[in-house]
């Protein structure tokens, strides 16, 4: 099978109606979608992605009306949804019975978000049912931020990829657990920052454990310590400009190692140097990160050196993905 890449929401709906998962654009990353109520199509998502069955899926809803159908929505959850949706915030709550065990990996809770991307919303509307969607990549591969990335990773096993252009945020949604109302907990850093949530809630919030083992369903089962890693050895450092081109740093500066800067360095770039944001904008760093890492990984360098973002805000989400991707973390 070779996937068709197209721009037709109708075509995506046609495939979903015959039981085929389709790749759809969201504002975070591309998702691989199936209707909430079609267990067979959802099962196919797990097998096409080679995803362990203990890693539950996010349910994508249009808004509050379908939110209350899938989860026990507390006043706090409603307030968060009203403020941050549609957008890249996923809320974890006790599930309702319409959500099958295959979606939640047998847990009594469900993760729900309302995507912003218009094409994705159009497909939910036309299907008349929420869609479950993990990122449209094979297990432990990088989350795709363009239709072409989806095609490279999964084009051989999919029927249809709906092309909505590059994703605005480029990092997966923030996950906030409200399972214990007294202790809202960030399970995954993302585009909605912990600081934004704390300002809205008027209190500090916890951060859940990020290093979990690949065994039982756990607090946030998808948060494996190793998430995505390039094939090329990746070194994470605190600031590339601390490394100066002298013999003691020849491993960083050899012709065959790539260097990825957050912002333009105060020097001419060489053929093996890359910049994530020419406008010194961390949001742009986030949106380019996965695409640039993937591109540089294919260029067959012997190593890749990348620098950490300043802590706080979206920097936390960037550093979270970088520390999971890095083989060697020299920034600690
Ligand atoms: O931005 C996103 O969230 C994208 C787009 C497509 O919406 N989706 C995404 O899905 O990143 P995925 O499957 O790659 O990551 C979902 C994460 C996993 O870490 C999973 O363990 C966690 O959500 N999750 C799902 N249900 C959960 C639950 N009931 N409790 C805790 N974590 C849950
Ligand atoms: Mg994923």
Coordinates of C-alpha atoms and ligand atoms in Angstrom, one line a residue:
X1 CA 0.0 0.0 0.0
X2 CA 1.2 3.5 -0.7
X3 CA -0.7 6.4 1.0
X4 CA -2.4 9.1 -1.0
X5 CA -1.5 12.6 0.3
X6 CA -4.4 15.0 -0.4
X7 CA -6.3 18.0 0.9
X8 CA -9.9 16.6 0.9
X9 CA -11.7 16.2 4.3
X10 CA -14.4 14.3 2.4
X11 CA -11.8 11.7 1.2
X12 CA -10.6 11.3 4.8
X13 CA -14.1 10.7 6.0
X14 CA -14.7 8.1 3.2
X15 CA -11.7 6.1 4.4
X16 CA -12.7 6.4 8.1
X17 CA -16.2 5.1 7.1
X18 CA -14.7 2.0 5.6
X19 CA -12.7 1.3 8.7
X20 CA -9.3 2.7 7.7
X21 CA -7.4 5.0 10.1
X22 CA -6.3 8.3 8.4
X23 CA -3.6 10.8 9.2
X24 CA -4.9 14.2 10.0
X25 CA -3.3 17.5 10.8
X26 CA -3.7 19.2 14.2
X27 CA -2.1 22.4 15.4
X28 CA 0.5 20.3 17.5
X29 CA 1.6 17.3 15.3
X30 CA -0.1 15.0 12.8
X31 CA -2.5 12.4 14.3
X32 CA -3.5 9.0 13.1
X33 CA -7.3 9.0 13.6
X34 CA -10.1 6.6 14.1
X35 CA -13.7 7.1 15.3
X36 CA -14.1 6.6 19.1
X37 CA -16.7 4.0 18.6
X38 CA -14.9 1.8 16.0
X39 CA -12.9 -0.7 18.0
X40 CA -11.6 -2.4 14.8
X41 CA -10.2 0.8 13.3
X42 CA -8.7 1.7 16.7
X43 CA -7.0 -1.7 16.9
X44 CA -5.5 -1.1 13.5
X45 CA -3.9 2.2 14.8
X46 CA -2.1 0.1 17.4
X47 CA -0.9 -2.4 14.9
X48 CA 0.1 0.1 12.2
X49 CA 2.1 2.2 14.7
X50 CA 3.5 -0.9 16.5
X51 CA 2.3 0.8 19.6
X52 CA 2.2 -1.2 22.9
X53 CA -1.4 -1.9 24.0
X54 CA -0.7 -0.3 27.4
X55 CA -0.3 3.1 25.9
X56 CA -3.7 4.8 25.8
X57 CA -5.0 7.3 23.2
X58 CA -6.3 10.8 23.3
X59 CA -9.9 11.5 22.5
X60 CA -10.4 14.5 20.3
X61 CA -13.7 16.4 20.7
X62 CA -15.3 19.5 19.1
X63 CA -16.1 21.0 22.5
X64 CA -18.0 20.8 25.8
X65 CA -21.0 19.1 24.3
X66 CA -19.1 16.0 23.4
X67 CA -16.6 16.4 26.3
X68 CA -19.3 15.6 28.8
X69 CA -20.2 12.4 26.8
X70 CA -16.8 10.9 27.2
X71 CA -15.6 12.1 30.6
X72 CA -16.8 13.0 34.1
X73 CA -16.4 16.8 33.7
X74 CA -15.9 18.6 37.0
X75 CA -16.4 22.4 37.2
X76 CA -12.6 22.8 37.2
X77 CA -12.3 20.8 34.0
X78 CA -15.1 22.8 32.4
X79 CA -13.4 26.1 33.3
X80 CA -10.1 24.9 31.9
X81 CA -11.7 23.7 28.7
X82 CA -13.7 26.9 28.3
X83 CA -10.5 28.9 28.6
X84 CA -7.9 26.8 26.7
X85 CA -10.0 25.0 24.0
X86 CA -9.8 24.6 21.2
X87 CA -6.1 24.2 21.7
X88 CA -3.1 22.1 22.7
X89 CA -4.3 21.2 26.3
X90 CA -5.2 17.6 27.0
X91 CA -7.2 16.9 30.2
X92 CA -7.2 13.5 32.0
X93 CA -10.4 12.7 33.9
X94 CA -12.5 9.7 34.9
X95 CA -14.0 8.1 31.7
X96 CA -17.6 7.4 30.8
X97 CA -18.7 4.1 29.5
X98 CA -18.8 5.1 25.8
X99 CA -15.0 5.0 25.9
X100 CA -13.8 1.5 25.5
X101 CA -10.9 -0.2 27.3
X102 CA -8.9 -0.3 24.1
X103 CA -8.8 3.5 24.0
X104 CA -7.7 3.9 27.7
X105 CA -5.6 0.8 27.9
X106 CA -7.9 -0.6 30.5
X107 CA -7.6 2.5 32.8
X108 CA -10.6 4.2 34.4
X109 CA -9.5 7.6 33.1
X110 CA -9.5 9.2 29.6
X111 CA -7.4 11.9 28.0
X112 CA -9.4 14.5 26.0
X113 CA -8.6 17.5 24.0
X114 CA -10.3 19.8 21.5
X115 CA -8.0 20.5 18.5
X116 CA -7.8 23.9 16.9
X117 CA -6.9 22.8 13.4
X118 CA -9.9 23.5 11.1
X119 CA -9.4 20.4 8.9
X120 CA -9.4 18.1 11.9
X121 CA -12.5 19.7 13.3
X122 CA -14.2 19.4 9.9
X123 CA -13.6 15.7 9.9
X124 CA -15.0 15.3 13.5
X125 CA -18.1 17.2 12.4
X126 CA -18.6 15.1 9.3
X127 CA -18.1 11.9 11.2
X128 CA -20.5 13.1 14.0
X129 CA -18.3 11.3 16.6
X130 CA -15.1 12.2 18.5
X131 CA -11.9 10.8 17.0
X132 CA -9.1 9.1 18.9
X133 CA -5.7 9.9 17.6
X134 CA -2.1 9.3 18.7
X135 CA 0.7 11.0 16.8
X136 CA 1.0 9.6 13.3
X137 CA 4.4 8.0 13.7
X138 CA 5.6 4.5 14.4
X139 CA 6.4 3.7 18.0
X140 CA 9.3 5.8 19.3
X141 CA 9.8 7.6 16.0
X142 CA 9.6 11.4 15.9
X143 CA 6.1 13.0 15.9
X144 CA 5.4 14.3 12.4
X145 CA 4.8 18.0 11.8
X146 CA 4.1 17.8 8.1
X147 CA 2.2 15.5 5.8
X148 CA 5.6 14.6 4.1
X149 CA 7.0 13.4 7.5
X150 CA 3.9 11.2 8.0
X151 CA 4.5 9.8 4.5
X152 CA 8.2 9.1 5.1
X153 CA 7.4 7.2 8.3
X154 CA 4.1 5.5 7.6
X155 CA 3.3 6.0 3.9
X156 CA 3.7 2.3 3.2
X157 CA 1.0 1.3 5.6
X158 CA -1.6 4.1 5.4
X159 CA -4.4 4.8 2.8
X160 CA -4.8 8.5 3.2
X161 CA -2.9 11.4 4.7
X162 CA -4.8 14.7 4.8
X163 CA -2.3 17.5 4.2
X164 CA -3.0 20.7 6.2
X165 CA 0.6 22.1 5.8
X166 CA 3.1 22.4 8.7
X167 CA 1.7 22.2 12.3
X168 CA 1.7 25.6 14.1
X169 CA 3.1 24.4 17.4
X170 CA 5.2 21.4 16.3
X171 CA 5.2 19.8 19.8
X172 CA 2.6 17.5 21.3
X173 CA -0.2 18.9 23.5
X174 CA 0.3 19.6 27.2
X175 CA -1.3 16.9 29.4
X176 CA -2.9 17.9 32.7
X177 CA -4.3 15.2 35.0
X178 CA -7.4 16.3 37.0
X179 CA -8.0 12.8 38.3
X180 CA -7.2 14.1 41.8
X181 CA -8.9 17.5 41.8
X182 CA -6.9 18.6 44.7
X183 CA -3.7 18.0 42.8
X184 CA -3.7 19.0 39.2
X185 CA -0.6 17.4 37.7
X186 CA 1.2 18.1 34.4
X187 CA 2.0 14.7 32.9
X188 CA 3.6 16.1 29.7
X189 CA 5.0 19.5 29.0
X190 CA 3.7 21.2 25.8
X191 CA 2.6 24.4 24.1
X192 CA 0.3 25.5 27.0
X193 CA 2.9 26.2 29.7
X194 CA 2.8 25.2 33.3
X195 CA 3.0 28.9 34.1
X196 CA -0.1 29.7 32.0
X197 CA -2.0 26.9 33.9
X198 CA -0.8 28.1 37.3
X199 CA -1.9 31.7 36.5
X200 CA -5.3 30.5 35.4
X201 CA -5.8 28.2 38.4
X202 CA -4.2 30.7 40.9
X203 CA -2.1 27.9 42.5
X204 CA 1.0 25.9 41.8
X205 CA 0.7 22.6 40.1
X206 CA 2.7 19.4 40.3
X207 CA 4.7 17.8 37.6
X208 CA 4.2 14.0 37.2
X209 CA 7.0 11.5 36.9
X210 CA 8.5 11.4 33.4
X211 CA 10.6 8.3 33.6
X212 CA 8.3 5.3 33.6
X213 CA 9.1 1.8 32.6
X214 CA 7.4 0.0 29.7
X215 CA 5.2 -2.3 31.8
X216 CA 1.8 -1.8 33.5
X217 CA -0.6 1.0 32.6
X218 CA 0.8 3.8 34.8
X219 CA 0.2 7.4 35.6
X220 CA 1.1 8.6 32.1
X221 CA 1.9 5.5 30.2
X222 CA 3.2 7.1 27.1
X223 CA 6.0 9.0 28.9
X224 CA 8.8 6.5 28.3
X225 CA 12.1 7.8 29.3
X226 CA 13.3 7.3 25.7
X227 CA 10.6 8.8 23.5
X228 CA 12.1 9.7 20.1
X229 CA 15.7 9.4 19.3
X230 CA 17.5 10.1 16.1
X231 CA 19.7 7.3 14.8
X232 CA 22.8 9.6 14.9
X233 CA 24.2 9.9 18.4
X234 CA 22.7 13.1 19.8
X235 CA 24.6 15.2 22.4
X236 CA 22.7 17.7 24.5
X237 CA 24.8 20.6 25.8
X238 CA 23.8 23.8 27.7
X239 CA 25.3 26.3 25.3
X240 CA 27.1 25.6 22.0
X241 CA 28.8 28.9 22.1
X242 CA 30.8 27.6 25.1
X243 CA 32.5 25.2 22.8
X244 CA 35.2 27.0 20.8
X245 CA 36.8 25.6 17.7
X246 CA 40.1 24.4 19.3
X247 CA 41.7 21.0 19.4
X248 CA 40.2 20.0 22.7
X249 CA 36.7 20.3 21.2
X250 CA 37.6 18.6 17.9
X251 CA 34.9 16.0 18.5
X252 CA 32.3 18.8 18.4
X253 CA 33.9 20.7 15.6
X254 CA 34.9 18.0 13.2
X255 CA 33.6 18.3 9.6
X256 CA 31.4 15.3 10.2
X257 CA 29.5 16.4 13.3
X258 CA 26.4 18.6 13.0
X259 CA 25.6 21.5 15.3
X260 CA 22.1 22.7 15.9
X261 CA 21.8 26.2 17.5
X262 CA 18.6 27.6 19.0
X263 CA 19.3 31.0 17.7
X264 CA 21.9 32.4 15.1
X265 CA 25.4 32.3 16.6
X266 CA 27.6 35.4 16.3
X267 CA 29.6 33.8 13.4
X268 CA 29.1 32.6 9.9
X269 CA 27.4 29.3 9.6
X270 CA 29.3 26.3 8.1
X271 CA 27.7 23.5 6.0
X272 CA 27.2 21.4 9.1
X273 CA 25.5 24.1 11.3
X274 CA 21.8 24.6 11.6
X275 CA 19.6 27.2 13.3
X276 CA 16.1 26.6 14.8
X277 CA 14.9 30.2 14.9
X278 CA 16.5 33.1 13.0
X279 CA 14.2 35.5 14.9
X280 CA 15.2 34.4 18.4
X281 CA 11.8 33.0 19.1
X282 CA 11.4 29.9 21.3
X283 CA 8.0 29.2 19.8
X284 CA 9.6 28.9 16.5
X285 CA 12.3 26.7 18.0
X286 CA 9.5 24.4 19.2
X287 CA 7.8 24.3 15.8
X288 CA 11.0 23.5 13.9
X289 CA 12.6 21.1 16.4
X290 CA 11.3 17.7 15.2
X291 CA 11.6 18.6 11.5
X292 CA 15.2 19.8 11.8
X293 CA 16.3 16.9 13.9
X294 CA 14.8 14.5 11.4
X295 CA 16.4 16.2 8.5
X296 CA 19.8 16.4 10.1
X297 CA 19.5 12.7 11.2
X298 CA 19.2 11.7 7.5
X299 CA 22.3 13.6 6.5
X300 CA 24.6 10.9 7.9
X301 CA 26.7 13.0 10.3
X302 CA 28.7 11.0 12.9
X303 CA 27.2 13.0 15.7
X304 CA 24.7 15.8 16.3
X305 CA 25.3 18.5 19.0
X306 CA 22.3 20.5 20.1
X307 CA 21.8 23.1 22.8
X308 CA 19.2 23.2 25.6
X309 CA 16.5 26.0 25.8
X310 CA 16.3 28.4 28.7
X311 CA 14.1 26.8 31.5
X312 CA 10.5 27.9 31.9
X313 CA 7.5 28.3 29.6
X314 CA 7.8 26.5 26.3
X315 CA 11.5 26.0 27.1
X316 CA 10.4 23.2 29.5
X317 CA 8.6 21.4 26.7
X318 CA 11.5 21.7 24.3
X319 CA 14.0 20.5 27.0
X320 CA 11.7 17.6 27.9
X321 CA 11.7 16.3 24.2
X322 CA 15.5 17.0 23.9
X323 CA 16.5 15.1 27.0
X324 CA 14.4 12.1 25.9
X325 CA 15.9 12.2 22.4
X326 CA 19.6 12.7 23.6
X327 CA 21.9 9.8 23.9
X328 CA 24.3 11.9 25.9
X329 CA 23.1 14.7 28.1
X330 CA 26.1 17.0 28.9
X331 CA 23.9 19.8 30.0
X332 CA 23.1 18.6 33.5
Ligands
LIG1 O1 -0.8 16.9 20.5 C1 -1.2 15.8 20.8 O2 -1.6 15.4 21.9 C2 -1.2 14.7 19.6 C3 -2.2 15.2 18.6 C4 -2.3 14.2 17.5 O3 -3.4 15.4 19.2 N1 -1.4 13.4 20.1 C5 -0.4 12.7 20.8 O4 -0.8 11.4 21.1 O5 0.6 13.2 21.1 P1 0.2 10.3 21.6 O6 -0.6 9.1 21.6 O7 1.4 10.3 20.8 O8 0.4 10.7 23.1 C6 -0.7 10.6 24.0 C7 -0.2 10.6 25.4 C8 0.6 9.4 25.8 O9 1.7 9.8 26.5 C9 -0.4 8.7 26.6 O10 0.2 7.8 27.6 C10 -1.1 9.8 27.3 O11 -1.3 10.7 26.3 N2 -2.4 9.4 27.8 C11 -3.5 9.0 27.1 N3 -4.5 8.6 27.9 C12 -4.1 8.8 29.2 C13 -4.6 8.6 30.4 N4 -5.9 8.1 30.6 N5 -3.9 8.9 31.5 C14 -2.6 9.4 31.4 N6 -2.0 9.6 30.2 C15 -2.7 9.3 29.1
LIG2 MG1 3.3 10.1 20.2

